[in-house]
Coordinates of C-alpha atoms and ligand atoms in Angstrom, one line a residue:
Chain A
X13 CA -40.1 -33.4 -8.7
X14 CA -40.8 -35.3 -6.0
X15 CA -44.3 -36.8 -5.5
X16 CA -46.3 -34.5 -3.3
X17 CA -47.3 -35.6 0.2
X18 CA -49.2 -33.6 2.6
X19 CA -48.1 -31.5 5.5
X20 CA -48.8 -33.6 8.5
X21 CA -51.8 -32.5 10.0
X22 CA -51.4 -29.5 13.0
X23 CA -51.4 -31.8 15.4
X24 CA -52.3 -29.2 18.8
X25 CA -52.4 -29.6 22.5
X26 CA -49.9 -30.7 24.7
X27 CA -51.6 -34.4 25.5
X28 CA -48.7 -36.4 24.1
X29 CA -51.0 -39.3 24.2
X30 CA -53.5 -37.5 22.0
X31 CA -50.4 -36.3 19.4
X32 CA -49.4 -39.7 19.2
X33 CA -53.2 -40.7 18.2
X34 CA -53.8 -38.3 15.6
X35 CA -50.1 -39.0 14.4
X36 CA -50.7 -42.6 14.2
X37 CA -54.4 -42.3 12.7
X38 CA -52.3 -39.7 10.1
X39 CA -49.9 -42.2 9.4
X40 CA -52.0 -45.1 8.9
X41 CA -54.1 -43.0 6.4
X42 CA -51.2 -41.2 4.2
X43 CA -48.8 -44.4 4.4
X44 CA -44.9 -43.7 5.6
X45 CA -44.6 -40.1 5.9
X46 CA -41.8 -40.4 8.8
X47 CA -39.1 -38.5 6.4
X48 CA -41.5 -35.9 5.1
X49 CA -41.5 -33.2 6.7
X50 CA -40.7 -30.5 4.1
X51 CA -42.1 -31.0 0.5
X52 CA -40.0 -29.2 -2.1
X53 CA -42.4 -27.3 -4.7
X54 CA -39.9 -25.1 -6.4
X55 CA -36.4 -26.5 -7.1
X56 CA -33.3 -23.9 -7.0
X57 CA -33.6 -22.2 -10.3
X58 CA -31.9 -18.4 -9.6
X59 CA -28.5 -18.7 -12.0
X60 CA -25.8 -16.5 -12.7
X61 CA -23.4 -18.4 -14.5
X62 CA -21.2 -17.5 -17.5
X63 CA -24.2 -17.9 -20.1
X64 CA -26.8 -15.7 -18.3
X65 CA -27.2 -11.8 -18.8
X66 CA -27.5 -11.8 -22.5
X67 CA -30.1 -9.6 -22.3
X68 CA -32.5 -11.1 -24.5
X69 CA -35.2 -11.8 -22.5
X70 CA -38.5 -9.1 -22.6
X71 CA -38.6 -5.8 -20.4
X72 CA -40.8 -6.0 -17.2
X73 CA -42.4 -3.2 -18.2
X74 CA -42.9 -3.8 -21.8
X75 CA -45.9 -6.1 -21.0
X76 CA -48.9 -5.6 -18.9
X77 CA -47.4 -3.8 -16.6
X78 CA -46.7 0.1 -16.4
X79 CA -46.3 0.4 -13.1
X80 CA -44.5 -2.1 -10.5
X81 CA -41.2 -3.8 -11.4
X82 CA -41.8 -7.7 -11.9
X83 CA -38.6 -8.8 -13.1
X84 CA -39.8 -12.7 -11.5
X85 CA -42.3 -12.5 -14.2
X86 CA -39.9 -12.6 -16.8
X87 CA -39.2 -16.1 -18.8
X88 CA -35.2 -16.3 -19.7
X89 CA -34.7 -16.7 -23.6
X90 CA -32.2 -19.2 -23.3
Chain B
X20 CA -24.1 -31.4 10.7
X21 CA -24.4 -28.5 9.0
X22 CA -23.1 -25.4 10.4
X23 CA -25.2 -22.6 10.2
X24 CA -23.3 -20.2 12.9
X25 CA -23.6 -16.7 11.5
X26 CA -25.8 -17.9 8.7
X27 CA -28.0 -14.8 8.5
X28 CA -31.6 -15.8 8.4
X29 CA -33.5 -13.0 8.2
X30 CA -31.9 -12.1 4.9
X31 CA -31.5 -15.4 3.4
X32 CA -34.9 -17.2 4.8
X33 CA -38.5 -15.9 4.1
X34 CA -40.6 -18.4 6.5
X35 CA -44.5 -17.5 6.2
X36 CA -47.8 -18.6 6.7
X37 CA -50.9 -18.0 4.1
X38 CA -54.2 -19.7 4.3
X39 CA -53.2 -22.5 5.8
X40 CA -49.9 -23.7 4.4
X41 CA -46.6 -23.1 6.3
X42 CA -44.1 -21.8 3.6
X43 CA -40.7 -21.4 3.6
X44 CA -38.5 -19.5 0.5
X45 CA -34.6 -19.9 0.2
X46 CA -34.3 -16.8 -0.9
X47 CA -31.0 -17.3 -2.8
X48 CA -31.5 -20.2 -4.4
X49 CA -35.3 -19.6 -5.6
X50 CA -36.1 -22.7 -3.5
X51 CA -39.7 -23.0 -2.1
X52 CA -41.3 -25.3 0.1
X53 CA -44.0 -26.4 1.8
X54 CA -43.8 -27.5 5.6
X55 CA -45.4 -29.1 7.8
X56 CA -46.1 -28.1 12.2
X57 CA -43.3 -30.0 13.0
X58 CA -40.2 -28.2 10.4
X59 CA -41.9 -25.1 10.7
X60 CA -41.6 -25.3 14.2
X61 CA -38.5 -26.3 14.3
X62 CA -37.3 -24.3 11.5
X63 CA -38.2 -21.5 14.1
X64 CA -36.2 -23.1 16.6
X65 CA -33.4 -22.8 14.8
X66 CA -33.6 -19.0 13.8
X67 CA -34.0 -18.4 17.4
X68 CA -31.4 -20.3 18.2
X69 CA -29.2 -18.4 15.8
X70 CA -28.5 -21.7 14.2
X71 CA -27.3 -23.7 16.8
X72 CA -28.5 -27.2 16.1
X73 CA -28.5 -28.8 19.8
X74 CA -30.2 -25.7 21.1
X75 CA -32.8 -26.0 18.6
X76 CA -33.0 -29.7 19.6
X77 CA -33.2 -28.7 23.2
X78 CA -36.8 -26.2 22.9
X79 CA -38.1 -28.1 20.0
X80 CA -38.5 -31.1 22.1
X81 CA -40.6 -29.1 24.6
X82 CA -43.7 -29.3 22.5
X83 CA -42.8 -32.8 20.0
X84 CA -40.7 -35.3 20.5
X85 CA -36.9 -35.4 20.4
X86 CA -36.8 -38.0 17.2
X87 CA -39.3 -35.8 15.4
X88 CA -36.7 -33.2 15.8
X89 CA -33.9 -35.6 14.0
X90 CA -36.0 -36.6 11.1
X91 CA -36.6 -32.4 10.7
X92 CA -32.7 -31.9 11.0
X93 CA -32.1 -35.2 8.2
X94 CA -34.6 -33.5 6.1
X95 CA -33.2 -30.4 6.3
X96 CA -29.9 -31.3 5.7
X97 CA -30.8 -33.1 2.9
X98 CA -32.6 -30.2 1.2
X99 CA -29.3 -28.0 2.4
X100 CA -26.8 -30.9 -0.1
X101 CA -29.5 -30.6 -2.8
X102 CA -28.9 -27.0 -2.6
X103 CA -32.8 -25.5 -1.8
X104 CA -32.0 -24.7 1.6
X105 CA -29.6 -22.1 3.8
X106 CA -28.1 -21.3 0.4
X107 CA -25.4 -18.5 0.7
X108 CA -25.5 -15.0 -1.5
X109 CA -22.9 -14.8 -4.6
X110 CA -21.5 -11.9 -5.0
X111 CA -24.1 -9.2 -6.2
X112 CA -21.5 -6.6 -6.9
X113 CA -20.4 -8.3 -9.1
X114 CA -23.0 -8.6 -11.3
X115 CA -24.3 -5.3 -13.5
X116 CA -25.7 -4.4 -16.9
X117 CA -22.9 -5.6 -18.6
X118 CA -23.4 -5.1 -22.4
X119 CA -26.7 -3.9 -21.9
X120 CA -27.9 -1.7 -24.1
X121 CA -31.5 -0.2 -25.4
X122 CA -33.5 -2.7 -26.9
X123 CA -36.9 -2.2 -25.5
X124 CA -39.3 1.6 -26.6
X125 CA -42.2 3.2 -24.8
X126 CA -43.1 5.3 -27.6
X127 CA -45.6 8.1 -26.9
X128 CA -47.5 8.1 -30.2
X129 CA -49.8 10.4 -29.0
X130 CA -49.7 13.4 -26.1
X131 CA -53.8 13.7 -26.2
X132 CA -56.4 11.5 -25.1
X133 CA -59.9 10.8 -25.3
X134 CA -60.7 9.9 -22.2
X135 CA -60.1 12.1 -18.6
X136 CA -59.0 9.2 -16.2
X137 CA -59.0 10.6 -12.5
X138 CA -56.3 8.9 -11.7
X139 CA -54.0 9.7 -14.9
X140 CA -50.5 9.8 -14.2
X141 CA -49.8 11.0 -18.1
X142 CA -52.1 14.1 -16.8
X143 CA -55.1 13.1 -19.5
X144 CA -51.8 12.1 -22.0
X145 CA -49.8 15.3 -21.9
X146 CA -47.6 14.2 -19.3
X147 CA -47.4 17.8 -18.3
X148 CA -46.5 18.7 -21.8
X149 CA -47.9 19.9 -25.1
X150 CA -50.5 18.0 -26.0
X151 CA -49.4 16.5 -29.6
X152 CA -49.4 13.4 -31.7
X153 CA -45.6 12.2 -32.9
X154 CA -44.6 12.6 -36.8
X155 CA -43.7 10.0 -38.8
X156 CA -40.6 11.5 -38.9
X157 CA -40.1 11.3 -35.2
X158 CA -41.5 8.1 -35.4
X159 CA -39.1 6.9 -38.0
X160 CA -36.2 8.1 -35.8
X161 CA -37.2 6.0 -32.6
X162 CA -37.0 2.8 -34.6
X163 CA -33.7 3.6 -36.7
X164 CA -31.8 5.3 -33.2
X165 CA -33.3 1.6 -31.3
X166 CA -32.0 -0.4 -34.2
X167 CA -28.3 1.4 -34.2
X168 CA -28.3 1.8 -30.4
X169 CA -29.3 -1.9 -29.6
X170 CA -26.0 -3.1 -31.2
X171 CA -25.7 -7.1 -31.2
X172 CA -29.1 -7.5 -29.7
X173 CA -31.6 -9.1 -32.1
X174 CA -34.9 -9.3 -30.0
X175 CA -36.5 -5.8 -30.1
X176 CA -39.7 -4.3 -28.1
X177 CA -41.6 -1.6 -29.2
X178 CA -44.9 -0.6 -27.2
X179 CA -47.3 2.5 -28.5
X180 CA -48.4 4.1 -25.7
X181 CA -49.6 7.5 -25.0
X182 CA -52.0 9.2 -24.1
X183 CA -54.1 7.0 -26.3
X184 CA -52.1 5.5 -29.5
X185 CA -55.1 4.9 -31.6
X186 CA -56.0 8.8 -32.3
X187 CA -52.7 8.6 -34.4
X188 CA -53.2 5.4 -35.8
X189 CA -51.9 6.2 -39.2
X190 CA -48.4 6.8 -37.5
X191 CA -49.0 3.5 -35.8
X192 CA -49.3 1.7 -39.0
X193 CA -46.5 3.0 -41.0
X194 CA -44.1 2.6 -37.9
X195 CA -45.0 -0.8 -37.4
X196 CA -44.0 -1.6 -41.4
X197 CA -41.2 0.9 -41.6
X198 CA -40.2 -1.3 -38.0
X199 CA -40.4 -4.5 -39.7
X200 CA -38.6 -3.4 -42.9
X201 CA -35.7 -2.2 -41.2
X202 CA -35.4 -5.2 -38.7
X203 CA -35.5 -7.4 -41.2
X204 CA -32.5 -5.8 -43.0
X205 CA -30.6 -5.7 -40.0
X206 CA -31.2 -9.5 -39.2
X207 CA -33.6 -8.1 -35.9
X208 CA -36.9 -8.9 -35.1
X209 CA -39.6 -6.4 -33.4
X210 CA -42.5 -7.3 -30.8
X211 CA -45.1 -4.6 -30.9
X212 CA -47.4 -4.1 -28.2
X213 CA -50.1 -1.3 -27.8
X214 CA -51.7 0.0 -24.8
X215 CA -55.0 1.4 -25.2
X216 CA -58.5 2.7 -23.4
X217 CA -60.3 0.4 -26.0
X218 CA -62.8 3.5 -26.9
X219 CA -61.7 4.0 -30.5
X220 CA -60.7 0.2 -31.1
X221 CA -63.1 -0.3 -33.8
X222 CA -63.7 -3.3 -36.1
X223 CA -60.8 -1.8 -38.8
X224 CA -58.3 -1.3 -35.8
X225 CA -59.1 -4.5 -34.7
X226 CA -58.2 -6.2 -37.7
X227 CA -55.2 -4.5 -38.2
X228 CA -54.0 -5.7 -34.7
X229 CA -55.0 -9.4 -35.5
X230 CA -53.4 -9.2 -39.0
X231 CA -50.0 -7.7 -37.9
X232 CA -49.7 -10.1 -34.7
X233 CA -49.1 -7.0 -32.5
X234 CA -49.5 -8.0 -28.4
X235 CA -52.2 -5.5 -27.1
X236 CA -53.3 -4.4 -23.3
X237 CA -56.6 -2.9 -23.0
X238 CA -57.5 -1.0 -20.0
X239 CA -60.8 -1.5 -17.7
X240 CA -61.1 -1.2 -14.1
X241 CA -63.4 -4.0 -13.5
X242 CA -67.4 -3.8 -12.3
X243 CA -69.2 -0.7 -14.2
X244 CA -69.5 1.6 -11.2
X245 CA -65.9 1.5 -10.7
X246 CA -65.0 2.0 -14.2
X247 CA -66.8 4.7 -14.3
X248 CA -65.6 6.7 -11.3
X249 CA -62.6 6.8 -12.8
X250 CA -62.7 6.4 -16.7
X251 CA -64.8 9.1 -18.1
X252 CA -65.4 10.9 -21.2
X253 CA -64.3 14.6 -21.4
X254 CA -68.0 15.4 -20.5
X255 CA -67.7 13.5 -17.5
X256 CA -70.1 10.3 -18.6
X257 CA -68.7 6.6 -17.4
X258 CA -66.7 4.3 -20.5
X259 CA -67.5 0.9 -19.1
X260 CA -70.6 -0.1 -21.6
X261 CA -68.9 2.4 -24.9
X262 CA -65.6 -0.1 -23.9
X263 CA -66.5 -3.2 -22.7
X264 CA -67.8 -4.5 -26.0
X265 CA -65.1 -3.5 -27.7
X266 CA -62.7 -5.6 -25.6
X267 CA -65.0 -8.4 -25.8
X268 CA -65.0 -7.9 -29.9
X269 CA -60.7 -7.9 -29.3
X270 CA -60.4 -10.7 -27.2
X271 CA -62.8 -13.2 -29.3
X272 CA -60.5 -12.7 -32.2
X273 CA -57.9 -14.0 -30.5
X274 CA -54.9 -11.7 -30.5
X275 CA -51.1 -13.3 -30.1
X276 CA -51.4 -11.7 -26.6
X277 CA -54.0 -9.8 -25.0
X278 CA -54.3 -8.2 -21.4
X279 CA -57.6 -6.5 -19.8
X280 CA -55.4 -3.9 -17.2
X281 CA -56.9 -2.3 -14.6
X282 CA -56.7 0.2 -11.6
X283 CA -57.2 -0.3 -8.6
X284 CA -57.8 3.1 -6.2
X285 CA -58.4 3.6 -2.4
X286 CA -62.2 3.7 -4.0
X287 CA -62.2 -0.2 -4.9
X288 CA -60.1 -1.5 -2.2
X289 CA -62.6 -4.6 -2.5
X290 CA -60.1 -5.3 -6.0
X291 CA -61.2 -9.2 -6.2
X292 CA -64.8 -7.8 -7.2
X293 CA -63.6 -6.0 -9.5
X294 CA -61.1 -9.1 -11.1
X295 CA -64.4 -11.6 -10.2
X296 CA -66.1 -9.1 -12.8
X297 CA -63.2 -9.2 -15.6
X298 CA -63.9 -13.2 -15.4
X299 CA -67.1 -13.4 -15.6
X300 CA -66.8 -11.3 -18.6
X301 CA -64.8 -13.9 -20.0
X302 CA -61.5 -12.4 -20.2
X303 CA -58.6 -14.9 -18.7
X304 CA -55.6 -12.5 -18.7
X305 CA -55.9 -9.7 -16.5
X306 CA -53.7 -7.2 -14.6
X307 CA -54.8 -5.0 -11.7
X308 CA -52.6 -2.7 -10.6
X309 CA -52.7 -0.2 -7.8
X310 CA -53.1 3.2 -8.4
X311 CA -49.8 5.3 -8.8
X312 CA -50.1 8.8 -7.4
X313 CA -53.6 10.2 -7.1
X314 CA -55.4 13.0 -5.5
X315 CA -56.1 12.5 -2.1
X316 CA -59.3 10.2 -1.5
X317 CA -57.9 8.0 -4.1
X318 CA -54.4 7.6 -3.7
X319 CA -53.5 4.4 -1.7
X320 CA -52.4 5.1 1.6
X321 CA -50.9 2.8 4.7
X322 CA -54.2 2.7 6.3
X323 CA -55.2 0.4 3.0
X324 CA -52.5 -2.0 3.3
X325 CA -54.3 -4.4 5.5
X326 CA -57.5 -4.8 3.0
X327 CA -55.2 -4.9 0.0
X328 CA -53.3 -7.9 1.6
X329 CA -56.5 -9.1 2.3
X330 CA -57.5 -8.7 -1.5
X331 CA -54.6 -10.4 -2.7
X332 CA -55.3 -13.4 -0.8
X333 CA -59.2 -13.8 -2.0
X334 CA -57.8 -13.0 -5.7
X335 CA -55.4 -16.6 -5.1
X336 CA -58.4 -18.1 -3.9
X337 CA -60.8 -16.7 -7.0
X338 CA -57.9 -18.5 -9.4
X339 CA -57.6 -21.5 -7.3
X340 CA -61.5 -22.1 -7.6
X341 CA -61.7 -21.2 -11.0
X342 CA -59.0 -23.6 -12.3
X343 CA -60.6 -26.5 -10.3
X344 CA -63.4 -25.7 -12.2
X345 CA -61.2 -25.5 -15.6
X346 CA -61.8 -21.9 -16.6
X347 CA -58.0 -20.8 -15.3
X348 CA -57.5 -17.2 -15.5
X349 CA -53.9 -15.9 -15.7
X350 CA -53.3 -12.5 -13.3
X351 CA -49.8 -10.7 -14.5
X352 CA -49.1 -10.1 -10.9
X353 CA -49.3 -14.1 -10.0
X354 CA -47.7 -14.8 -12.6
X355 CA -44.5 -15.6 -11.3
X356 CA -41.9 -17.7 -13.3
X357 CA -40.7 -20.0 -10.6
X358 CA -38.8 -22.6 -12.9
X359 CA -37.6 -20.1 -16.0
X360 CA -37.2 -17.2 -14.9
X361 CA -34.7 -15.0 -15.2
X362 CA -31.1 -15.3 -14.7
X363 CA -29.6 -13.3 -11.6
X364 CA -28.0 -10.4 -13.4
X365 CA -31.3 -9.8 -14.7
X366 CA -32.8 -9.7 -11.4
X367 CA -30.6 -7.8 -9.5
X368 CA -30.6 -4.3 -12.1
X369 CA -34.4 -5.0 -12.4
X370 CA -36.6 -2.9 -15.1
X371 CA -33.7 -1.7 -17.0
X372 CA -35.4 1.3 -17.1
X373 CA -32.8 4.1 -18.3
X374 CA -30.7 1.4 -20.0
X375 CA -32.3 -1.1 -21.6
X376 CA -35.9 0.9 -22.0
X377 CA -36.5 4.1 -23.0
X378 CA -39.5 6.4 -23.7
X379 CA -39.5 8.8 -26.3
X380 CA -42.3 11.6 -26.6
X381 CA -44.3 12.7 -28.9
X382 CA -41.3 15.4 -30.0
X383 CA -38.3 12.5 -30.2
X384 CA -37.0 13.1 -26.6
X385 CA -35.7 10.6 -24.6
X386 CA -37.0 9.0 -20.8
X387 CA -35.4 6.8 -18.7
X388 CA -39.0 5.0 -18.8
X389 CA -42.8 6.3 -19.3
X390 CA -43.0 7.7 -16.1
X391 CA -40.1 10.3 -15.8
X392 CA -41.8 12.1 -19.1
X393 CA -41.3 15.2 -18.6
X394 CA -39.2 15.5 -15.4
X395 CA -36.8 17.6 -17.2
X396 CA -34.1 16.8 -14.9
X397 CA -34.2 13.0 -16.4
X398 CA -34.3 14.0 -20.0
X399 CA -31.9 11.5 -22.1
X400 CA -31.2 12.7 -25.6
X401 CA -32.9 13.3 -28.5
X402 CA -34.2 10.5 -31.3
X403 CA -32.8 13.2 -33.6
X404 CA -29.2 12.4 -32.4
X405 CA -27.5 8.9 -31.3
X406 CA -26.5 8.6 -27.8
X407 CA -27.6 9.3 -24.7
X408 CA -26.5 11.4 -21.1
X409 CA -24.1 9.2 -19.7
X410 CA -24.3 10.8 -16.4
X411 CA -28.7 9.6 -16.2
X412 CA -27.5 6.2 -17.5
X413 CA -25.4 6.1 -15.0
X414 CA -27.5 7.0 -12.3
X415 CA -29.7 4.2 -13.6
X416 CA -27.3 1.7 -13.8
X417 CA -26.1 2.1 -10.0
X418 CA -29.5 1.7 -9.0
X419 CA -29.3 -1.9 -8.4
X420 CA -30.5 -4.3 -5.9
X421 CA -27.1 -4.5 -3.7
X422 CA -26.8 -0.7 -4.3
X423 CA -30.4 0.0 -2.8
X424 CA -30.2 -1.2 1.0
X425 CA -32.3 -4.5 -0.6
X426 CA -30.0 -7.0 0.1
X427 CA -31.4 -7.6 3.8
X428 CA -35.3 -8.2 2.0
X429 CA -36.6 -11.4 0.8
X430 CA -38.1 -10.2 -2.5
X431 CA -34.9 -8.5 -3.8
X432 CA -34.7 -11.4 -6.5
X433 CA -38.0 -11.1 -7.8
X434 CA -38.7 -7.4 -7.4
X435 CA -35.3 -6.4 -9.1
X436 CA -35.3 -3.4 -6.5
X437 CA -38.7 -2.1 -7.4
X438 CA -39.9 0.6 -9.2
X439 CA -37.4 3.8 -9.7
X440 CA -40.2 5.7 -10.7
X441 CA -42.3 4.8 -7.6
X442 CA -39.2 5.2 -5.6
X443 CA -38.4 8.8 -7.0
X444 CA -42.2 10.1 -6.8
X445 CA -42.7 8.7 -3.4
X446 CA -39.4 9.9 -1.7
X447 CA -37.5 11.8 -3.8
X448 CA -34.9 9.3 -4.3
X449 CA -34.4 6.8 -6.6
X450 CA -32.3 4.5 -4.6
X451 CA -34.9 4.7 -1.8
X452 CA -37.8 2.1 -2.4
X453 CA -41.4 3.0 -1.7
X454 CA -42.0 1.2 0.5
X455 CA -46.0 0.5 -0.1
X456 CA -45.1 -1.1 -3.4
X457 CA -42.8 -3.2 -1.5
X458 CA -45.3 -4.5 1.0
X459 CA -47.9 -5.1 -1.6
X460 CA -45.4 -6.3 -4.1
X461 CA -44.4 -8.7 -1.5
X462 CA -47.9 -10.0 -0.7
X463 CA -48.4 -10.3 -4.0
X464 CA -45.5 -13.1 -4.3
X465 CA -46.6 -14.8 -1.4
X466 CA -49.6 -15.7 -2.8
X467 CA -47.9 -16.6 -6.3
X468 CA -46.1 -19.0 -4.0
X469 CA -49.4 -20.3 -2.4
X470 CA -51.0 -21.1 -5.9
X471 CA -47.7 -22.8 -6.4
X472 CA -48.4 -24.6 -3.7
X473 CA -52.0 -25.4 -4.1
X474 CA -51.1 -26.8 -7.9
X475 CA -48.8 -28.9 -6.8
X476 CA -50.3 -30.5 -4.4
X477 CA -54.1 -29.8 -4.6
Ligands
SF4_11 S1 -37.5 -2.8 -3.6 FE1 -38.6 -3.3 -1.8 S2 -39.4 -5.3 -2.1 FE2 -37.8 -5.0 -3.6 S3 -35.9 -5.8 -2.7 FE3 -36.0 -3.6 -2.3 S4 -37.0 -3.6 -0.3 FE4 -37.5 -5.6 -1.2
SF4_12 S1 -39.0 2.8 -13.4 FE1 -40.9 1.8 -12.8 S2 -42.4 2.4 -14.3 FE2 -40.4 2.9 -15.1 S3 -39.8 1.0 -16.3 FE3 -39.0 0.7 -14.3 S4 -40.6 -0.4 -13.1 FE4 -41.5 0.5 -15.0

């Protein structure tokens, strides 16, 4: 996974001069940040292909649950 | 450029905002990420803009400026060829229970209880029904009609349940070795779990749990006063101080798996209290779950919803501050597998409830799950005799995510379509979601996400 960088700070108010400030002061603090925009936390990860549904993996409800369906709980066997 | 005319957002996008973090989910890849003003914004943009790029370009440049805009669009892109972003559906129909078959037992040991919960949905452990304990014999039968009917599958799950499983502990016992002896013949293996008010989990019990490795979930509701509103004796006095040392007693010994459970009613809508209690009494896996049913006065209603939400959010901030501090506590519904969880077949026929799980009573019938007990219309089979009503399996196995009107909701991967029970009890329908477990169930994942969030990035 990528290193983690910060979401730019809300940068509010329609004085461009201002945005550009803060921006700049942002910038100067976090280093390059000009192609970061959107920090990916959780790579694609929902599969389907030919070796999934074996059916192995625990019950939702077998566990501490009795009440709510929580299949995103679940760890896959394989 | 990536075209994205038609590309339907509002089922395949879940864009929100918690506590200061601007989220987004890919809802068909599993992708999440964080954002900052500038993609959110334009990210917004977009939607409006039905995905038309230069439009987008045009009102997003309004408020930031235009090269801002490009570096968003790159990025996005970008995250689009890597796969985490405007990813399209497969085909959901396809997908079913395949070769499911049983492999997972809610076995009502015991149709009595010592305890007179308010909120009881097994009505005190009868479920409506006699109240009696299940014979060896019966008991016998669950595990040799689970091994038969679970075919090719090896990993087995047996939970005793109830009512409360340790006033027939004896039957415990001797299914848990007759269990073992026969899995072992048939080249299977058995994980035993067993859910239980705690009140008559003395020091032999306890033992007996640590020495057979057997997974166990212990219920309190959290700070004494609320515990004992609702979990009283017969005679009407509170559990919490007859209980909690007890639990403690379990949980210092260290069992392979342990969970404190509790309820949450329309009484304790002020939950984190209650799950700041369980920690400080040192417990680090709890579960709080809201209250199924009820009598009026307890039962959650709509009007709740907004102080749940809030609930939800100050539990993600109780974990948050407690695992800066290094005392992490693990709550079920956080608990989210976001890197192995599991595959999409899985997700899409959700509990397997009627399929894959069964409950059996105390006199060998069969459930769909624990909470159809006794809803005659539902009843399975028999432990006494292999195989089960096609027609209820059936009905189950329909009652999938693309066969519920969930395909249009952001959760439908990780909610596997909710709870049949829930939606059954709540409107008469199992194919019809209730649709209070799906807003709380939802908030619930949000803040999952946000803790994701928070770890990654601090
Ligand atoms: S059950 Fe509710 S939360 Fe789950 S996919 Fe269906 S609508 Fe969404
Ligand atoms: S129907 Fe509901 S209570 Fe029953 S097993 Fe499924 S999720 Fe659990």
């Amino acid at each position: 996974m990528a290193e983690h960088r910060l979401p730019k700070p809300r940068v509010e108010g329609s004085n461009p001069f201002s945005r550009s400030i803060k921006l700049l002061l942002y910038y100067l603090k976090e280093g390059d940040r000009m192609s970061n925009h959107i920090k990916t936390i959780v790579k694609p990860n929902l599969k389907s292909d030919k070796d999934t549904n074996c059916r192995e993996c625990q019950a939702s409800c077998q566990s501490a649950c009795k009440t709510s369906c929580t299949v995103g709980n679940q760890v896959c066997n394989k | 450029m990536v075209d994205l005319q038609g590309y339907d957002f509002s089922s395949h996008l879940h864009l929100f905002h918690i506590k200061g973090y601007d989220m987004l989910l890919d809802v068909n890849s599993g992708s999440i990420h964080v954002l900052d003003e500038q993609a959110r914004s334009f990210i917004q943009e977009l939607i409006k803009a039905d995905g038309n790029w230069s439009v987008a370009h045009k009102e997003f440049a309004a408020h930031y400026d235009r090269e801002m805009g490009n570096e968003v669009q790159r990025e996005l892109e970008q995250a689009y060829h890597e796969g985490s972003m405007f990813s399209l559906p497969e085909d959901l129909l396809s997908f079913n229970y395949g070769h499911a078959v049983p492999k997972s037992i809610c076995l009502n040991i015991a149709h009595i209880c010592n305890m007179r919960c308010r909120y009881c949905f097994a009505e005190q452990g009868s479920f409506g029904q006699a109240r009696e304990i299940m014979s060896q014999d019966v008991a016998r039968r669950a595990v040799d009609f689970l091994i038969t009917a679970s075919g090719e599958r090896n990993n087995l799950e047996l939970d005793f349940f109830g009512g409360e499983p340790l006033l027939n502990f004896d039957v415990v016992k001797e299914t848990v070795a007759y269990g073992r002896e026969r899995a072992a013949v048939a080249g299977k293996r058995f994980n035993f779990t067993l859910t239980t008010n705690a009140l008559n989990l003395d020091e032999e019990k306890r033992n007996y749990l640590i020495d057979e490795g057997i997974a166990i979930i212990m219920s309190l509701d959290g700070r004494p006063e609320v515990n004992d509103r609702m979990r009283i004796h017969p005679e009407g006095a509170g559990t919490y101080h007859d209980i909690v040392s007890r639990i403690r007693e379990m949980v210092a010994m260290q069992p392979v798996s342990y969970f404190v459970r509790g309820t949450f009613t329309a009484e304790n809508l002020d939950f984190s209290r209650d799950f700041l209690h369980l920690c400080e009494l040192g417990f680090e896996n709890i579960s709080l779950e809201p209250v199924t049913g009820g009598e009026p006065g307890i039962a959650l209603e709509e009007e709740h919803l907004f102080q749940i939400m809030a609930e939800y959010e100050e539990l993600a901030e109780i974990i948050w501050a407690r695992e800066q501090d290094n005392k992490p506590v693990n709550f079920f519904h956080f608990n989210l597998e976001l890197n192995r969880g599991p595959c999409l077949p899985k997700r899409i026929t959700g509990c397997g409830a009627g399929i894959e799980y069964l409950a059996v009573t105390p006199g060998g019938d069969i459930y769909p799950c624990h909470q159809f007990i006794g809803q005659s219309e539902f009843k399975m089979g028999n432990v006494a005799e292999q195989g089960l009503d096609q027609s209820i399996k059936d009905r189950f196995a329909w009652n999938t995510v693309p066969h519920k009107g969930c395909l249009q909701c952001w959760a439908r991967f990780y909610c596997g379509g909710g709870c049949h029970a829930a939606a059954f009890f709540a409107n008469g329908d199992l194919s019809k979601p209730y649709q209070m477990a799906c807003a709380m169930h939802k908030k619930r994942l949000e803040a999952a996400f946000y803790l994701a969030a928070k770890r990654i990035g601090g």
